[in-house]
Amino acid sequence: MAIDERNGRYWHDIEQWTVGQLRHALSGLSDDTVLRVEVAQAPSTGHPDPWGNDQFVVTNAAMDDDGDYATGHLVIRVDYSSDWYMLPGEV
């Protein structure tokens, strides 16, 4: 993670998915498979966009089919896009 202390910010770097990656994750699933979206918390303790115009990108998709509380849903994970964000306490 790159930090720009002089300006009170850091670089949030994620690997965003393409349509092809999402199609691949969806292949073979039945039409009645439930989709669940897990949204990342703000990349800093302060809100990254004071105007509330948060935009997310898809970063992962996986079946929730193991563990004690498995749902059988396809979980799509989204995150804030790669960009500079304010360090905690700077907003």
Steps between C-alpha positions, in 0.01 A plus 500: 500500500639839402459778756514871423530640853553855379150503352347262758405225258584146391466292183229231526590238237263220405467257211170572330321232303403509135168391351675183382608410851148551631350294215741219582394510866134483394541213252329180602286661772125442494271791417358497853839541673473787746751784460633679806723807484756570769605864503832603648501755778653835417871465420569743786321575825385823343249490218696497168246713314341774711225542236388136531571406139679176581569278202604138533666243275463122511805332652390140557216249482474166678236255617424514870472124534725400788522581868244498777285776352519414128217648295557355152493856362744635247679778686617791284757714676540866413752754619592862447699544181875548499564864587643736756296517823535708813688347792293433815468816702567725200140538382 
